[in-house]
GROMACS .gro file of C-alpha atoms in nm:
model
  161
    1ARG     CA    1   4.215  15.266   8.598
    2HIS     CA    2   4.248  15.122   8.250
    3PRO     CA    3   4.409  14.787   8.210
    4ILE     CA    4   4.628  14.868   7.952
    5ARG     CA    5   4.789  15.139   8.125
    6GLY     CA    6   4.946  14.887   8.365
    7LEU     CA    7   5.144  14.807   8.025
    8ILE     CA    8   5.211  15.155   7.899
    9ASP     CA    9   5.329  15.234   8.245
   10VAL     CA   10   5.542  14.915   8.227
   11MET     CA   11   5.678  15.033   7.899
   12ALA     CA   12   5.747  15.320   7.974
   13GLN     CA   13   6.022  15.235   8.276
   14LEU     CA   14   6.167  14.979   8.043
   15GLY     CA   15   6.190  15.288   7.790
   16ALA     CA   16   6.576  15.393   7.875
   17ALA     CA   17   6.689  14.976   7.825
   18VAL     CA   18   6.573  15.026   7.471
   19GLY     CA   19   6.701  15.363   7.376
   20GLU     CA   20   7.023  15.187   7.405
   21LEU     CA   21   6.924  15.015   7.168
   22GLY     CA   22   6.825  15.238   6.879
   23ALA     CA   23   6.455  15.281   7.019
   24GLN     CA   24   6.271  15.559   6.840
   25GLN     CA   25   6.035  15.574   7.089
   26LEU     CA   26   5.870  15.319   7.285
   27VAL     CA   27   5.524  15.389   7.412
   28LEU     CA   28   5.247  15.546   7.110
   29GLY     CA   29   4.943  15.524   7.331
   30THR     CA   30   4.656  15.363   7.339
   31THR     CA   31   4.390  15.352   7.113
   32ARG     CA   32   4.045  15.188   7.223
   33SER     CA   33   4.182  14.837   7.407
   34SER     CA   34   4.518  14.857   7.182
   35ALA     CA   35   4.879  14.872   7.321
   36LEU     CA   36   5.106  15.073   7.092
   37ALA     CA   37   5.459  15.066   7.079
   38ALA     CA   38   5.780  15.069   6.893
   39SER     CA   39   6.096  14.940   6.872
   40GLY     CA   40   6.358  15.137   6.614
   41GLY     CA   41   6.540  14.996   6.336
   42ASN     CA   42   6.703  14.716   6.450
   43ALA     CA   43   6.659  14.358   6.540
   44ASP     CA   44   6.820  14.387   6.912
   45GLY     CA   45   6.589  14.713   6.986
   46ALA     CA   46   6.251  14.479   6.815
   47ALA     CA   47   6.297  14.170   7.023
   48THR     CA   48   6.377  14.355   7.331
   49VAL     CA   49   6.040  14.524   7.248
   50VAL     CA   50   5.855  14.139   7.212
   51ALA     CA   51   6.031  14.046   7.477
   52ASN     CA   52   5.891  14.306   7.724
   53LEU     CA   53   5.516  14.289   7.584
   54LEU     CA   54   5.559  13.901   7.612
   55GLU     CA   55   5.713  13.967   8.023
   56VAL     CA   56   5.365  14.180   8.106
   57GLY     CA   57   5.172  13.971   7.930
   58ALA     CA   58   4.988  14.245   7.679
   59PRO     CA   59   4.672  14.128   7.566
   60LEU     CA   60   4.594  13.904   7.334
   61PRO     CA   61   4.628  13.857   6.997
   62VAL     CA   62   4.850  14.104   6.894
   63SER     CA   63   4.917  14.231   6.547
   64ALA     CA   64   5.230  14.495   6.458
   65VAL     CA   65   5.255  14.719   6.129
   66VAL     CA   66   5.597  14.680   6.004
   67CYS     CA   67   5.783  14.904   5.775
   68VAL     CA   68   6.155  14.939   5.828
   69LEU     CA   69   6.416  15.177   5.644
   70ARG     CA   70   6.588  14.972   5.368
   71ASP     CA   71   6.975  15.012   5.497
   72LYS     CA   72   6.822  14.835   5.828
   73ASP     CA   73   6.802  14.462   5.953
   74TRP     CA   74   6.463  14.448   5.822
   75ALA     CA   75   6.507  14.074   5.850
   76GLY     CA   76   6.580  14.055   6.162
   77ILE     CA   77   6.320  14.265   6.255
   78LEU     CA   78   6.068  14.039   6.145
   79ARG     CA   79   6.176  13.733   6.328
   80ALA     CA   80   6.115  13.911   6.640
   81VAL     CA   81   5.858  14.084   6.635
   82ALA     CA   82   5.729  13.708   6.469
   83ARG     CA   83   5.704  13.583   6.809
   84VAL     CA   84   5.472  13.728   6.926
   85ALA     CA   85   5.269  13.885   6.645
   86THR     CA   86   5.005  13.671   6.505
   87HIS     CA   87   4.931  13.884   6.250
   88ILE     CA   88   5.258  14.109   6.106
   89VAL     CA   89   5.118  14.310   5.795
   90VAL     CA   90   5.411  14.516   5.641
   91THR     CA   91   5.384  14.839   5.409
   92MET     CA   92   5.512  15.161   5.349
   93ALA     CA   93   5.528  15.451   5.575
   94PRO     CA   94   5.417  15.835   5.389
   95SER     CA   95   5.711  15.913   5.485
   96ALA     CA   96   5.947  15.730   5.458
   97PRO     CA   97   6.175  15.930   5.178
   98ALA     CA   98   6.189  15.686   4.851
   99ALA     CA   99   6.572  15.677   4.827
  100ARG     CA  100   6.588  15.426   5.165
  101ALA     CA  101   6.250  15.240   5.112
  102TRP     CA  102   6.281  14.852   5.149
  103ASN     CA  103   6.115  14.667   4.888
  104LEU     CA  104   5.768  14.541   4.959
  105ASP     CA  105   5.829  14.215   4.717
  106GLU     CA  106   6.171  14.091   4.803
  107VAL     CA  107   5.996  14.189   5.156
  108SER     CA  108   5.719  13.954   5.057
  109ALA     CA  109   5.907  13.712   4.922
  110TRP     CA  110   6.136  13.693   5.163
  111ALA     CA  111   5.894  13.623   5.502
  112GLU     CA  112   5.773  13.323   5.207
  113GLY     CA  113   6.028  13.202   5.256
  114GLU     CA  114   6.122  13.196   5.616
  115GLY     CA  115   5.780  13.120   5.707
  116VAL     CA  116   5.729  13.465   5.845
  117PRO     CA  117   5.319  13.425   5.765
  118VAL     CA  118   5.279  13.830   5.669
  119GLN     CA  119   5.010  14.065   5.531
  120ARG     CA  120   5.105  14.305   5.177
  121VAL     CA  121   4.921  14.635   5.235
  122ASP     CA  122   5.045  14.863   5.042
  123ASP     CA  123   4.816  15.209   5.211
  124PHE     CA  124   4.966  15.284   5.524
  125ALA     CA  125   4.618  15.362   5.711
  126LEU     CA  126   4.512  15.050   5.574
  127ALA     CA  127   4.751  14.853   5.721
  128LEU     CA  128   4.680  15.026   6.090
  129ASP     CA  129   4.297  14.939   6.008
  130SER     CA  130   4.422  14.582   5.943
  131ALA     CA  131   4.612  14.546   6.224
  132ARG     CA  132   4.353  14.684   6.438
  133GLU     CA  133   4.064  14.481   6.338
  134ARG     CA  134   4.273  14.177   6.430
  135ALA     CA  135   4.449  14.240   6.795
  136ALA     CA  136   4.399  14.315   7.103
  137THR     CA  137   4.754  14.452   7.122
  138VAL     CA  138   4.858  14.658   6.859
  139LEU     CA  139   5.311  14.652   6.800
  140VAL     CA  140   5.396  14.916   6.537
  141THR     CA  141   5.773  14.911   6.428
  142GLY     CA  142   6.009  14.996   6.220
  143SER     CA  143   6.168  15.350   6.198
  144PHE     CA  144   6.144  15.691   6.309
  145HIS     CA  145   5.894  15.757   5.995
  146THR     CA  146   5.703  15.420   6.033
  147VAL     CA  147   5.618  15.569   6.465
  148GLY     CA  148   5.555  15.878   6.393
  149ASP     CA  149   5.323  15.841   6.047
  150ALA     CA  150   5.134  15.606   6.317
  151MET     CA  151   5.119  15.823   6.552
  152GLU     CA  152   4.999  16.097   6.327
  153ARG     CA  153   4.755  15.875   6.140
  154LEU     CA  154   4.545  15.768   6.537
  155GLN     CA  155   4.624  16.123   6.648
  156VAL     CA  156   4.833  15.988   6.941
  157ASP     CA  157   5.020  16.280   7.178
  158PRO     CA  158   5.299  16.065   7.319
  159LEU     CA  159   5.351  16.375   7.593
  160ALA     CA  160   4.973  16.251   7.716
  161ARG     CA  161   4.930  16.112   8.053
   0.00000   0.00000   0.00000
């Protein structure tokens, strides 16, 4: 049994609680030795997923790929993610609606002012690659669009066991 499978099993059991907080998709699957998880577009959901990653001892280091819609609490999500991720990539999910897309210039400026280290990678596929190259665990979070686009890019079947 692969050690990441245990992490996925634990996170799947916690999915109902996170779902109440607005999580769109908790567990995406595995790629190489990375666990890919996601929380919904709110800070409470992100904080819960982060706490769970810390609790189950997710393999370190952790990278995060984050894209949040403009009308969501993206600052709160980034603060939560920064508790566990040593590498945070902010990007734009290809399917995010243009009218609700977050402003990466604003996000980068906020992060610098708050001391939250982020790497801006405009290309979503390159953002995923950057995170995967630097981490044992990859957290993908922000919205349905972020999760769905990551699942498509990484060819993850959410129903696979």
